[in-house]
C-alpha positions as a Python dict, from the first residue, in 0.01 Angstrom:
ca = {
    (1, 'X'): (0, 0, 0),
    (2, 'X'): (-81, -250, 287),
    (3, 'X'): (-414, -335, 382),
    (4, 'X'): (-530, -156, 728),
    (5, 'X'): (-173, 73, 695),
    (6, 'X'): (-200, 421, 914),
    (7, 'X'): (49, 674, 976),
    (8, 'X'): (101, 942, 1214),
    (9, 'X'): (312, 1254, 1254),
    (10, 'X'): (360, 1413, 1641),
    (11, 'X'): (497, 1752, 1591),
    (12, 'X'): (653, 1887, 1851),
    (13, 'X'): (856, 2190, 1969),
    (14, 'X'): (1175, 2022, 1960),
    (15, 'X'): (1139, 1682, 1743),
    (16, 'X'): (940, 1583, 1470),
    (17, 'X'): (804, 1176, 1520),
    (18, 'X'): (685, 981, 1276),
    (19, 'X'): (513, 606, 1233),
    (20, 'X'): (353, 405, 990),
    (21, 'X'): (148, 86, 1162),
    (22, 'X'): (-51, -172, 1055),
    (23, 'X'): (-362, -205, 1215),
    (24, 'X'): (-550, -516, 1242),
    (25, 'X'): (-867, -664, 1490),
    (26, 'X'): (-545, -784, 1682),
    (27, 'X'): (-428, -474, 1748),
    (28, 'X'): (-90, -273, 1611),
    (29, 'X'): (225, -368, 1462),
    (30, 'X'): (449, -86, 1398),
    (31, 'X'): (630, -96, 1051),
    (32, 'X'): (844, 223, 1040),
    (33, 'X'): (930, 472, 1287),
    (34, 'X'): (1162, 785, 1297),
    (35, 'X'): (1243, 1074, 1506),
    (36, 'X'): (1398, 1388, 1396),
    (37, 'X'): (1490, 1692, 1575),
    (38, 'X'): (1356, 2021, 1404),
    (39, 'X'): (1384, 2252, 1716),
    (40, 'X'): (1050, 2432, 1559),
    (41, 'X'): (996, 2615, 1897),
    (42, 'X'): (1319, 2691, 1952),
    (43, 'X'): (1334, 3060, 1965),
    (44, 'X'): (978, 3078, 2120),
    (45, 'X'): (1092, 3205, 2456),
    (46, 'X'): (1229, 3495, 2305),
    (47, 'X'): (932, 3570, 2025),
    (48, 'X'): (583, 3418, 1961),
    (49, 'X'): (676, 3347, 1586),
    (50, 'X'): (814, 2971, 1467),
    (51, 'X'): (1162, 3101, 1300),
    (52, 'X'): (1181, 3077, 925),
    (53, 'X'): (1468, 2854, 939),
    (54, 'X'): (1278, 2575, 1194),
    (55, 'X'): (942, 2583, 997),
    (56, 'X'): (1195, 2498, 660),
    (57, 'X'): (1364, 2226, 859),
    (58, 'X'): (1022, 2050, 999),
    (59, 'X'): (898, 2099, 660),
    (60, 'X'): (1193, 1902, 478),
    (61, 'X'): (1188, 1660, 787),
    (62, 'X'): (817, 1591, 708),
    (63, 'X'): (875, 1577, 348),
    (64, 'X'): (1156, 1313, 352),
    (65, 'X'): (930, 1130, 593),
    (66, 'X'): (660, 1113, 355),
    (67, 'X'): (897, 950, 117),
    (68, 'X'): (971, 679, 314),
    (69, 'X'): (592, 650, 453),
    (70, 'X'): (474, 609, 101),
    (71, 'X'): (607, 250, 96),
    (72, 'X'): (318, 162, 267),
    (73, 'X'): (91, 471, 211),
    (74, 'X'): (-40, 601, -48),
    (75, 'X'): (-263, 900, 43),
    (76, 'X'): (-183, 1148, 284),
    (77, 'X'): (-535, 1110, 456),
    (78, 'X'): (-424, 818, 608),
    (79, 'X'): (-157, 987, 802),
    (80, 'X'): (-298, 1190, 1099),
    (81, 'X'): (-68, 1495, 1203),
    (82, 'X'): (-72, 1606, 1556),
    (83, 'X'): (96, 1934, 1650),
    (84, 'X'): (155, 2042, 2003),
    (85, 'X'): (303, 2381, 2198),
    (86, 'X'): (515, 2559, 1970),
    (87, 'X'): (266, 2530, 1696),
    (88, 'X'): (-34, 2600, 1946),
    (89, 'X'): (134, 2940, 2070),
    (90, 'X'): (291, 3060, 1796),
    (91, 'X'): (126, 3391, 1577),
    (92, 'X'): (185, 3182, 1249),
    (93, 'X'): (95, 2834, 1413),
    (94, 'X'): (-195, 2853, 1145),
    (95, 'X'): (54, 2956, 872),
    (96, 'X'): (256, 2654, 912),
    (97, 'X'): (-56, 2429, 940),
    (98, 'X'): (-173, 2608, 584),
    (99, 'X'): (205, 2515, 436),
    (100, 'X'): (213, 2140, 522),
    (101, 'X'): (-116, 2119, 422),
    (102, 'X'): (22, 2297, 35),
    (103, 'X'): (339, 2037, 37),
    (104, 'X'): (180, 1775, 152),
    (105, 'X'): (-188, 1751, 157),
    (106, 'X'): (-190, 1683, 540),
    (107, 'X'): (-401, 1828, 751),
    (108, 'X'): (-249, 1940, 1084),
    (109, 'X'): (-451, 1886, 1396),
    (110, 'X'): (-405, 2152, 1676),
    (111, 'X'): (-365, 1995, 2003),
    (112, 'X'): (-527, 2183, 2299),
    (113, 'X'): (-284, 2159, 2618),
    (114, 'X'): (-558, 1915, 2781),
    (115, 'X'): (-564, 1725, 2429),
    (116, 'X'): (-188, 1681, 2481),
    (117, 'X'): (-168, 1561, 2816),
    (118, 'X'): (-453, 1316, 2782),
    (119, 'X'): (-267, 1123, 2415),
    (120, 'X'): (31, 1168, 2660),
    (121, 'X'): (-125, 945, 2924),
    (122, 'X'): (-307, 671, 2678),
    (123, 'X'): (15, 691, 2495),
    (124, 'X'): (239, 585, 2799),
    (125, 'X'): (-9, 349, 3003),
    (126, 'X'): (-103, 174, 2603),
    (127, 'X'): (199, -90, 2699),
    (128, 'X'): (135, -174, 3074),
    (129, 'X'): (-80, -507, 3128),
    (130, 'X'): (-385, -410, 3367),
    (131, 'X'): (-211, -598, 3659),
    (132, 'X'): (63, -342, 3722),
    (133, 'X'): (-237, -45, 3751),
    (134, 'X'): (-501, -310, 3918),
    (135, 'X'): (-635, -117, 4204),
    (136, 'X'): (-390, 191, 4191),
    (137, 'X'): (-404, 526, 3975),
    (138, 'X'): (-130, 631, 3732),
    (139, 'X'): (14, 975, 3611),
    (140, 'X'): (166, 1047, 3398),
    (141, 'X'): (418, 1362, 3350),
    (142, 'X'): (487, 1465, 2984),
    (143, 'X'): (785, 1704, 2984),
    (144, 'X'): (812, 1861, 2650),
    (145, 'X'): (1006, 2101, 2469),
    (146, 'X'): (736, 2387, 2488),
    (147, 'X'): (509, 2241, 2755),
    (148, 'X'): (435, 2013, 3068),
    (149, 'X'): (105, 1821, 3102),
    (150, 'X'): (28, 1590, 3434),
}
């Protein structure tokens, strides 16, 4: 394991991303990313239930990832897992939370929609320089797979 290595997992209703950074006084320097499409909310607009065959597929995408992330990691506590819409509106959103937490020893954190749009925005403003924003407001519109947040 590196020194000052984190790891995060964004779940989402459609893709499943995942990075492992280094973080030092200087800031962050990414190490490993991924992004793999799980469609986990995919049947959502026809039932409130994840589908057996989407929670499997996250599962094995988050598994796999873990594999790699352990070249730098080597306890799941230093990964923070972030779940958003399809996970949040689903009946067995808490079910699926309960089984990565079995196969992995994550803990899944629950974005509210609010929660969601304001990573969104610190997320996608983290890059710009203060000049570009100097004097002016931003926002930011996260179109999702589940949800929208302004």
């Amino acid at each position: 394991m590196r020194d000052g290595c984190w790891g995060a997992v964004d779940i989402g209703s459609n893709s499943v991303r995942f990075l492992v950074a280094q973080v030092t006084p200087a800031g962050m320097k990414p190490l490993w990313s991924s992004l793999v499409s799980t469609r986990l909310g995919r049947d959502m607009a026809h039932s409130p239930i994840l589908s057996k065959e989407a929670v499997e597929a996250t599962l094995a995408a988050m598994v796999e990832a873990w594999r790699t992330m352990q070249r730098w990691l080597d306890d799941p506590a230093r990964v923070a897992v972030l779940a958003t819409s399809a996970v949040r509106e689903a009946r067995n959103g808490a079910a699926f939370c309960r089984m990565v937490a079995q196969q992995l020893g994550m803990t899944v954190q629950v974005l509210s929609g609010e929660a969601e749009g304001k990573l969104s925005y610190e997320g996608a403003v983290a890059g710009l320089t203060a000049e570009p924003l100097q004097g002016k407001q931003a926002i930011v519109v996260d179109i999702g797979g589940g949800s929208a947040e302004v």
